Amino acid sequence: MSSTLMEVRNLKKHFPSPAGPVKAVDGINLKIEQGKSFGLVGESGCGKSTLIRVMLKLLEPTEGEIIFQGQDITKYGFREMRSLRKEMGMVFQDPHLALNPKMTVFDIISRPLKIHGLARKKGELMVQVVELMQAMGLQTEHMIRFPHELSGGQKQRIGVARAMAVEPKIIFLDEPTSALDVSVQTKILKLLEQARRERDLTFFYISHDINLIRVVADIMGVMYLGKIVEMGPKALLLKDPHHPYTRGLFAAVPEPDPDIIISEIQLTGEVPSPVNPPPGCNFNPRCPHVMDRCRKEEPEFKELSDGRSVACHLY
Ligand SMILES: Nc1ncnc2c1ncn2[C@@H]1O[C@H](COP(=O)(O)OP(=O)(O)OP(=O)(O)O)[C@@H](O)[C@H]1O
Ligand SMILES: [Mg+2]
């Protein structure tokens, strides 16, 4: 049985700019199931990081609703969010910037435990830090080290251990391995997956890298210019992508994968500006199947009978 942990409805984030509002997030609908990995893929600038900042209430939404564990948190202020922060962890893209260079590994991982009053005595903190470091495959001797003494991969493991320390319900991972070598990436993704299963965690990954998302995701979303164009169980999307943008994105995967049916669609042209997205379907200027209707009418994000949702007039 799966249950919805988090849901966003018609979520928008528009940033003011001299040229008009930047529609970074422009009407997102999604559901995150408890205990699953949701992977959202989309090209640079499509609004992924903005979406998670709004979901975490680090940015105020322009419109829409954010529901977490059945509670509507859209209007929650700083104080109401404080008690919820513990439930929502975050792992950042760049481990070099994410860790305070003046703190030891022990201080970094134990800090959230202290802040949230989950452990105070040094002995208690020590037990938990050791357990978290072991879960992320780190040698516990490293707890007295400073970030600059560690490799990028080790730093990112510390970032994950810190995010897991307070036993959140969900962890948001923004390009968690893109700063790392491929071999290190694979190891970290395995550790993450193992920790997720053991701790019954829910992950929300975002990345421009389809190779990462297709490895980690149970449920996959494809984002284009502030909107999700297709979403559903990963196996379904990989086997038979429907939206022309999804098909183009998958066709650009460098190494052939027997799970992916190479489609005829090649993505050409530039992504339009989020200040002036095209009317109708915002993919229409790049779409090989464009019809008259696509230039006028925005397609509805429809759930199909196979369990996926797609926003395209062809379906
Ligand atoms: N604070 C801001 N003010 C104005 N525009 C912003 C702001 N933050 C983001 N944007 C714009 O919103 C759009 C989406 O940006 P965002 O960083 O969310 O994309 P992204 O998908 O995370 O990209 P990347 O893969 O490069 O990290 C971009 O056009 C960006 O320039
Ligand atoms: Mg980003």
Short mmCIF file of C-alpha atoms and ligand atoms in Angstrom, two decimals:
data_model
loop_
_atom_site.label_atom_id
_atom_site.label_comp_id
_atom_site.label_asym_id
_atom_site.label_seq_id
_atom_site.Cartn_x
_atom_site.Cartn_y
_atom_site.Cartn_z
CA MET A 1 0.00 0.00 0.00
CA SER A 2 1.39 3.39 -0.89
CA SER A 3 0.33 6.66 0.63
CA THR A 4 0.98 10.21 -0.45
CA LEU A 5 3.59 11.99 1.65
CA MET A 6 3.68 15.25 -0.23
CA GLU A 7 1.64 16.81 -2.96
CA VAL A 8 1.80 20.06 -4.90
CA ARG A 9 -1.12 21.47 -6.83
CA ASN A 10 -0.83 24.07 -9.55
CA LEU A 11 2.34 25.39 -7.91
CA LYS A 12 3.82 28.56 -9.40
CA LYS A 13 6.85 30.69 -8.66
CA HIS A 14 7.25 33.82 -10.76
CA PHE A 15 10.20 36.11 -10.08
CA PRO A 16 9.79 39.79 -10.93
CA SER A 17 12.23 41.10 -13.55
CA PRO A 18 12.41 44.29 -15.64
CA ALA A 19 11.35 42.32 -18.73
CA GLY A 20 8.33 40.85 -16.92
CA PRO A 21 7.85 37.92 -14.53
CA VAL A 22 10.27 35.00 -14.88
CA LYS A 23 7.94 31.99 -14.82
CA ALA A 24 10.46 29.60 -13.24
CA VAL A 25 7.79 27.25 -11.90
CA ASP A 26 4.52 27.53 -13.77
CA GLY A 27 1.77 25.21 -12.62
CA ILE A 28 3.30 22.00 -11.26
CA ASN A 29 1.15 19.10 -10.08
CA LEU A 30 2.82 16.12 -8.49
CA LYS A 31 2.48 13.53 -5.74
CA ILE A 32 5.31 11.94 -3.82
CA GLU A 33 4.58 8.51 -2.39
CA GLN A 34 5.89 7.58 1.03
CA GLY A 35 8.99 5.36 0.85
CA LYS A 36 9.59 5.88 -2.87
CA SER A 37 12.16 7.78 -4.90
CA PHE A 38 10.80 10.49 -7.15
CA GLY A 39 13.25 11.61 -9.85
CA LEU A 40 12.66 14.82 -11.74
CA VAL A 41 14.71 15.42 -14.87
CA GLY A 42 14.92 18.53 -16.99
CA GLU A 43 17.42 20.73 -18.78
CA SER A 44 19.34 23.47 -17.01
CA GLY A 45 17.14 26.47 -16.19
CA CYS A 46 13.81 24.62 -16.43
CA GLY A 47 13.02 25.46 -12.79
CA LYS A 48 14.01 22.33 -10.81
CA SER A 49 15.90 24.06 -8.00
CA THR A 50 13.25 26.75 -7.71
CA LEU A 51 10.58 24.04 -7.41
CA ILE A 52 12.30 22.38 -4.46
CA ARG A 53 13.02 25.70 -2.78
CA VAL A 54 9.32 26.48 -2.94
CA MET A 55 8.34 22.97 -1.76
CA LEU A 56 10.64 23.43 1.24
CA LYS A 57 9.15 26.90 1.78
CA LEU A 58 12.55 28.54 1.42
CA LEU A 59 10.77 30.66 -1.20
CA GLU A 60 7.15 31.76 -1.03
CA PRO A 61 4.98 30.34 -3.82
CA THR A 62 3.27 32.78 -6.17
CA GLU A 63 0.26 30.49 -6.50
CA GLY A 64 -0.82 26.94 -5.75
CA GLU A 65 -0.80 24.60 -2.79
CA ILE A 66 1.77 22.49 -0.98
CA ILE A 67 0.45 19.61 1.10
CA PHE A 68 2.75 17.71 3.45
CA GLN A 69 1.46 14.73 5.43
CA GLY A 70 -2.07 15.89 4.78
CA GLN A 71 -1.43 19.41 6.08
CA ASP A 72 -1.68 22.42 3.80
CA ILE A 73 1.64 24.16 4.49
CA THR A 74 1.31 26.75 1.70
CA LYS A 75 0.66 29.61 4.10
CA TYR A 76 2.88 28.42 6.93
CA GLY A 77 5.15 31.12 8.27
CA PHE A 78 8.66 30.82 9.59
CA ARG A 79 7.59 29.63 13.04
CA GLU A 80 5.18 26.96 11.79
CA MET A 81 7.78 25.71 9.35
CA ARG A 82 10.39 25.42 12.11
CA SER A 83 8.78 22.35 13.61
CA LEU A 84 8.41 20.84 10.13
CA ARG A 85 11.99 21.52 9.02
CA LYS A 86 13.10 18.40 10.85
CA GLU A 87 10.89 16.32 8.57
CA MET A 88 12.42 17.68 5.36
CA GLY A 89 16.11 17.24 4.66
CA MET A 90 18.17 18.65 1.83
CA VAL A 91 21.37 17.57 0.11
CA PHE A 92 23.01 20.20 -2.05
CA GLN A 93 24.77 19.98 -5.39
CA ASP A 94 28.20 21.18 -4.36
CA PRO A 95 29.63 19.41 -1.31
CA HIS A 96 32.56 21.86 -1.25
CA LEU A 97 30.24 24.78 -0.60
CA ALA A 98 27.66 22.97 1.52
CA LEU A 99 29.89 22.18 4.52
CA ASN A 100 31.20 24.79 6.94
CA PRO A 101 35.03 24.69 6.54
CA LYS A 102 35.56 25.66 10.18
CA MET A 103 33.61 22.74 11.63
CA THR A 104 34.81 19.17 12.11
CA VAL A 105 32.85 16.29 10.63
CA PHE A 106 31.52 15.49 14.11
CA ASP A 107 30.27 19.05 14.58
CA ILE A 108 28.69 19.11 11.12
CA ILE A 109 26.72 15.89 11.55
CA SER A 110 25.78 16.47 15.20
CA ARG A 111 24.66 20.08 14.77
CA PRO A 112 21.12 19.32 13.51
CA LEU A 113 20.70 16.84 16.38
CA LYS A 114 21.53 19.61 18.85
CA ILE A 115 19.41 22.23 17.11
CA HIS A 116 16.35 19.99 17.18
CA GLY A 117 17.08 18.83 20.73
CA LEU A 118 17.31 15.16 19.74
CA ALA A 119 20.55 14.56 21.61
CA ARG A 120 22.53 16.84 23.88
CA LYS A 121 25.15 14.87 25.77
CA LYS A 122 28.40 14.24 23.95
CA GLY A 123 28.04 10.47 24.44
CA GLU A 124 24.59 10.40 22.83
CA LEU A 125 25.74 12.57 19.97
CA MET A 126 28.75 10.34 19.45
CA VAL A 127 26.64 7.18 19.16
CA GLN A 128 24.44 8.77 16.52
CA VAL A 129 27.29 10.34 14.54
CA VAL A 130 29.11 6.99 14.43
CA GLU A 131 25.95 5.23 13.25
CA LEU A 132 25.31 7.80 10.51
CA MET A 133 28.91 7.76 9.33
CA GLN A 134 28.86 3.99 9.12
CA ALA A 135 25.59 4.05 7.21
CA MET A 136 27.27 6.26 4.62
CA GLY A 137 30.39 4.08 4.46
CA LEU A 138 32.64 6.67 6.16
CA GLN A 139 35.50 5.77 8.45
CA THR A 140 34.62 7.05 11.90
CA GLU A 141 38.21 8.28 12.50
CA HIS A 142 37.34 11.01 10.03
CA MET A 143 35.00 12.68 12.52
CA ILE A 144 37.80 14.87 13.84
CA ARG A 145 38.75 16.04 10.37
CA PHE A 146 37.78 19.26 8.60
CA PRO A 147 36.07 19.30 5.18
CA HIS A 148 39.21 20.43 3.31
CA GLU A 149 40.96 17.24 4.44
CA LEU A 150 38.39 15.07 2.65
CA SER A 151 37.61 14.14 -0.94
CA GLY A 152 34.52 15.38 -2.79
CA GLY A 153 32.85 11.99 -2.41
CA GLN A 154 33.54 11.89 1.33
CA LYS A 155 32.17 15.40 1.70
CA GLN A 156 28.98 14.49 -0.09
CA ARG A 157 28.54 11.43 2.16
CA ILE A 158 28.83 13.77 5.12
CA GLY A 159 26.19 16.01 3.53
CA VAL A 160 23.89 13.00 3.29
CA ALA A 161 24.66 11.85 6.87
CA ARG A 162 23.83 15.37 8.09
CA ALA A 163 20.54 15.36 6.19
CA MET A 164 19.61 11.96 7.65
CA ALA A 165 20.65 12.84 11.21
CA VAL A 166 17.27 14.14 12.38
CA GLU A 167 15.38 11.27 10.73
CA PRO A 168 13.44 13.33 8.21
CA LYS A 169 10.49 11.89 6.32
CA ILE A 170 11.79 13.17 3.00
CA ILE A 171 15.15 14.24 1.62
CA PHE A 172 15.45 16.56 -1.36
CA LEU A 173 18.59 15.95 -3.42
CA ASP A 174 19.54 18.67 -5.89
CA GLU A 175 22.11 17.24 -8.35
CA PRO A 176 23.67 15.29 -5.46
CA THR A 177 26.46 13.70 -7.47
CA SER A 178 27.08 15.98 -10.43
CA ALA A 179 30.23 17.44 -8.83
CA LEU A 180 31.74 13.96 -8.44
CA ASP A 181 33.56 11.41 -10.61
CA VAL A 182 31.40 8.73 -12.17
CA SER A 183 32.84 5.88 -10.05
CA VAL A 184 32.23 7.87 -6.86
CA GLN A 185 28.71 8.75 -8.05
CA THR A 186 27.79 5.09 -8.38
CA LYS A 187 28.98 4.27 -4.86
CA ILE A 188 27.10 7.16 -3.30
CA LEU A 189 23.90 6.32 -5.15
CA LYS A 190 24.11 2.74 -3.85
CA LEU A 191 24.61 3.93 -0.27
CA LEU A 192 21.73 6.36 -0.63
CA GLU A 193 19.44 3.65 -1.91
CA GLN A 194 20.44 1.29 0.90
CA ALA A 195 19.91 3.99 3.54
CA ARG A 196 16.56 4.88 2.02
CA ARG A 197 15.30 1.33 2.25
CA GLU A 198 16.64 0.72 5.75
CA ARG A 199 15.21 3.98 7.11
CA ASP A 200 11.99 3.98 5.12
CA LEU A 201 12.92 7.36 3.69
CA THR A 202 11.38 9.14 0.74
CA PHE A 203 13.73 10.83 -1.75
CA PHE A 204 13.04 13.60 -4.22
CA TYR A 205 15.91 13.82 -6.71
CA ILE A 206 16.31 16.55 -9.28
CA SER A 207 18.87 16.48 -12.05
CA HIS A 208 19.55 17.50 -15.63
CA ASP A 209 21.12 14.04 -16.03
CA ILE A 210 18.73 11.41 -17.37
CA ASN A 211 21.35 8.73 -16.58
CA LEU A 212 21.14 9.59 -12.89
CA ILE A 213 17.36 9.79 -12.77
CA ARG A 214 16.83 6.53 -14.61
CA VAL A 215 19.02 4.76 -12.03
CA VAL A 216 17.49 6.23 -8.87
CA ALA A 217 13.84 6.89 -9.60
CA ASP A 218 10.79 4.76 -8.88
CA ILE A 219 8.56 7.51 -10.19
CA MET A 220 9.92 9.79 -12.84
CA GLY A 221 8.90 13.30 -13.82
CA VAL A 222 10.06 15.23 -16.87
CA MET A 223 10.15 18.99 -16.56
CA TYR A 224 10.25 21.53 -19.36
CA LEU A 225 10.15 25.31 -18.97
CA GLY A 226 8.46 25.44 -15.56
CA LYS A 227 6.01 22.57 -16.15
CA ILE A 228 5.95 18.80 -15.82
CA VAL A 229 5.19 17.34 -19.24
CA GLU A 230 5.15 13.67 -18.28
CA MET A 231 5.20 11.73 -15.03
CA GLY A 232 4.73 8.12 -14.00
CA PRO A 233 6.40 4.84 -13.02
CA LYS A 234 9.95 4.83 -14.37
CA ALA A 235 9.69 1.54 -16.24
CA LEU A 236 6.66 2.81 -18.12
CA LEU A 237 8.31 6.05 -19.19
CA LEU A 238 11.57 4.39 -20.21
CA LYS A 239 9.86 1.68 -22.25
CA ASP A 240 7.38 3.88 -23.97
CA PRO A 241 7.88 7.62 -23.50
CA HIS A 242 4.85 9.52 -24.78
CA HIS A 243 5.54 13.23 -24.71
CA PRO A 244 7.69 14.35 -27.68
CA TYR A 245 10.00 16.18 -25.25
CA THR A 246 10.48 13.03 -23.13
CA ARG A 247 11.22 11.09 -26.30
CA GLY A 248 13.77 13.67 -27.42
CA LEU A 249 15.41 13.70 -24.00
CA PHE A 250 15.71 9.91 -23.89
CA ALA A 251 17.03 9.74 -27.45
CA ALA A 252 19.90 11.98 -26.38
CA VAL A 253 21.12 9.40 -23.84
CA PRO A 254 24.67 8.63 -24.94
CA GLU A 255 24.96 4.92 -24.09
CA PRO A 256 22.31 2.67 -25.52
CA ASP A 257 20.13 0.99 -22.94
CA PRO A 258 18.00 -2.01 -23.81
CA ASP A 259 15.23 -0.51 -21.66
CA ILE A 260 15.06 2.59 -23.78
CA ILE A 261 13.41 2.51 -27.14
CA ILE A 262 15.37 4.94 -29.23
CA SER A 263 12.90 7.35 -30.62
CA GLU A 264 13.04 9.24 -33.86
CA ILE A 265 12.85 12.61 -32.14
CA GLN A 266 15.95 14.77 -32.00
CA LEU A 267 15.72 17.88 -29.88
CA THR A 268 16.62 20.93 -31.90
CA GLY A 269 16.38 24.65 -31.23
CA GLU A 270 16.76 26.55 -27.98
CA VAL A 271 14.62 26.42 -24.86
CA PRO A 272 12.49 29.59 -24.96
CA SER A 273 12.80 32.21 -22.21
CA PRO A 274 10.71 31.65 -19.07
CA VAL A 275 9.82 35.36 -19.29
CA ASN A 276 8.02 34.90 -22.58
CA PRO A 277 7.02 31.25 -22.91
CA PRO A 278 5.22 30.43 -26.18
CA PRO A 279 1.41 30.41 -26.04
CA GLY A 280 -0.42 27.08 -26.04
CA CYS A 281 1.93 24.18 -25.36
CA ASN A 282 5.29 25.73 -24.49
CA PHE A 283 7.12 22.91 -26.31
CA ASN A 284 5.37 23.71 -29.62
CA PRO A 285 8.25 25.62 -31.31
CA ARG A 286 10.51 22.55 -30.93
CA CYS A 287 7.94 19.82 -31.44
CA PRO A 288 8.06 17.71 -34.63
CA HIS A 289 4.37 16.78 -34.15
CA VAL A 290 3.11 20.34 -33.68
CA MET A 291 -0.50 20.94 -34.69
CA ASP A 292 -2.43 24.17 -35.00
CA ARG A 293 -4.11 23.52 -31.67
CA CYS A 294 -0.75 23.29 -29.87
CA ARG A 295 -0.03 26.95 -30.67
CA LYS A 296 -3.28 28.12 -29.10
CA GLU A 297 -4.41 25.79 -26.40
CA GLU A 298 -2.37 24.62 -23.44
CA PRO A 299 -2.68 20.83 -23.09
CA GLU A 300 -4.17 19.53 -19.89
CA PHE A 301 -1.94 17.37 -17.64
CA LYS A 302 -4.02 14.20 -18.00
CA GLU A 303 -3.74 10.90 -16.21
CA LEU A 304 -3.84 8.01 -18.69
CA SER A 305 -5.19 4.53 -17.97
CA ASP A 306 -1.67 3.07 -17.59
CA GLY A 307 -0.98 5.30 -14.57
CA ARG A 308 1.17 7.97 -16.16
CA SER A 309 0.24 11.60 -16.68
CA VAL A 310 1.08 13.55 -19.79
CA ALA A 311 0.48 17.08 -21.06
CA CYS A 312 0.22 16.73 -24.83
CA HIS A 313 -2.63 17.13 -27.34
CA LEU A 314 -1.63 13.81 -28.96
CA TYR A 315 -2.95 11.95 -25.91
N1 LIG B 1 15.95 34.54 -7.56
C1 LIG B 1 15.69 34.56 -8.86
N2 LIG B 1 15.32 35.69 -9.50
C2 LIG B 1 15.05 35.72 -10.81
N3 LIG B 1 15.10 34.63 -11.60
C3 LIG B 1 15.45 33.48 -11.04
C4 LIG B 1 15.77 33.36 -9.64
N4 LIG B 1 16.08 32.06 -9.37
C5 LIG B 1 15.96 31.40 -10.54
N5 LIG B 1 15.58 32.23 -11.55
C6 LIG B 1 15.34 31.86 -12.95
O1 LIG B 1 14.36 30.83 -12.93
C7 LIG B 1 14.64 29.87 -13.95
C8 LIG B 1 14.78 28.51 -13.31
O2 LIG B 1 15.95 28.45 -12.53
P1 LIG B 1 16.37 27.19 -11.65
O3 LIG B 1 17.64 27.53 -10.95
O4 LIG B 1 15.22 26.80 -10.82
O5 LIG B 1 16.61 26.09 -12.77
P2 LIG B 1 17.26 24.64 -12.68
O6 LIG B 1 16.38 23.73 -13.45
O7 LIG B 1 17.55 24.30 -11.26
O8 LIG B 1 18.62 24.81 -13.48
P3 LIG B 1 20.06 24.08 -13.27
O9 LIG B 1 19.92 22.70 -13.85
O10 LIG B 1 20.99 24.93 -14.08
O11 LIG B 1 20.37 24.09 -11.81
C9 LIG B 1 15.88 30.36 -14.67
O12 LIG B 1 15.48 31.08 -15.80
C10 LIG B 1 16.54 31.27 -13.65
O13 LIG B 1 17.30 32.25 -14.28
MG MG B 2 19.30 23.86 -10.21
#
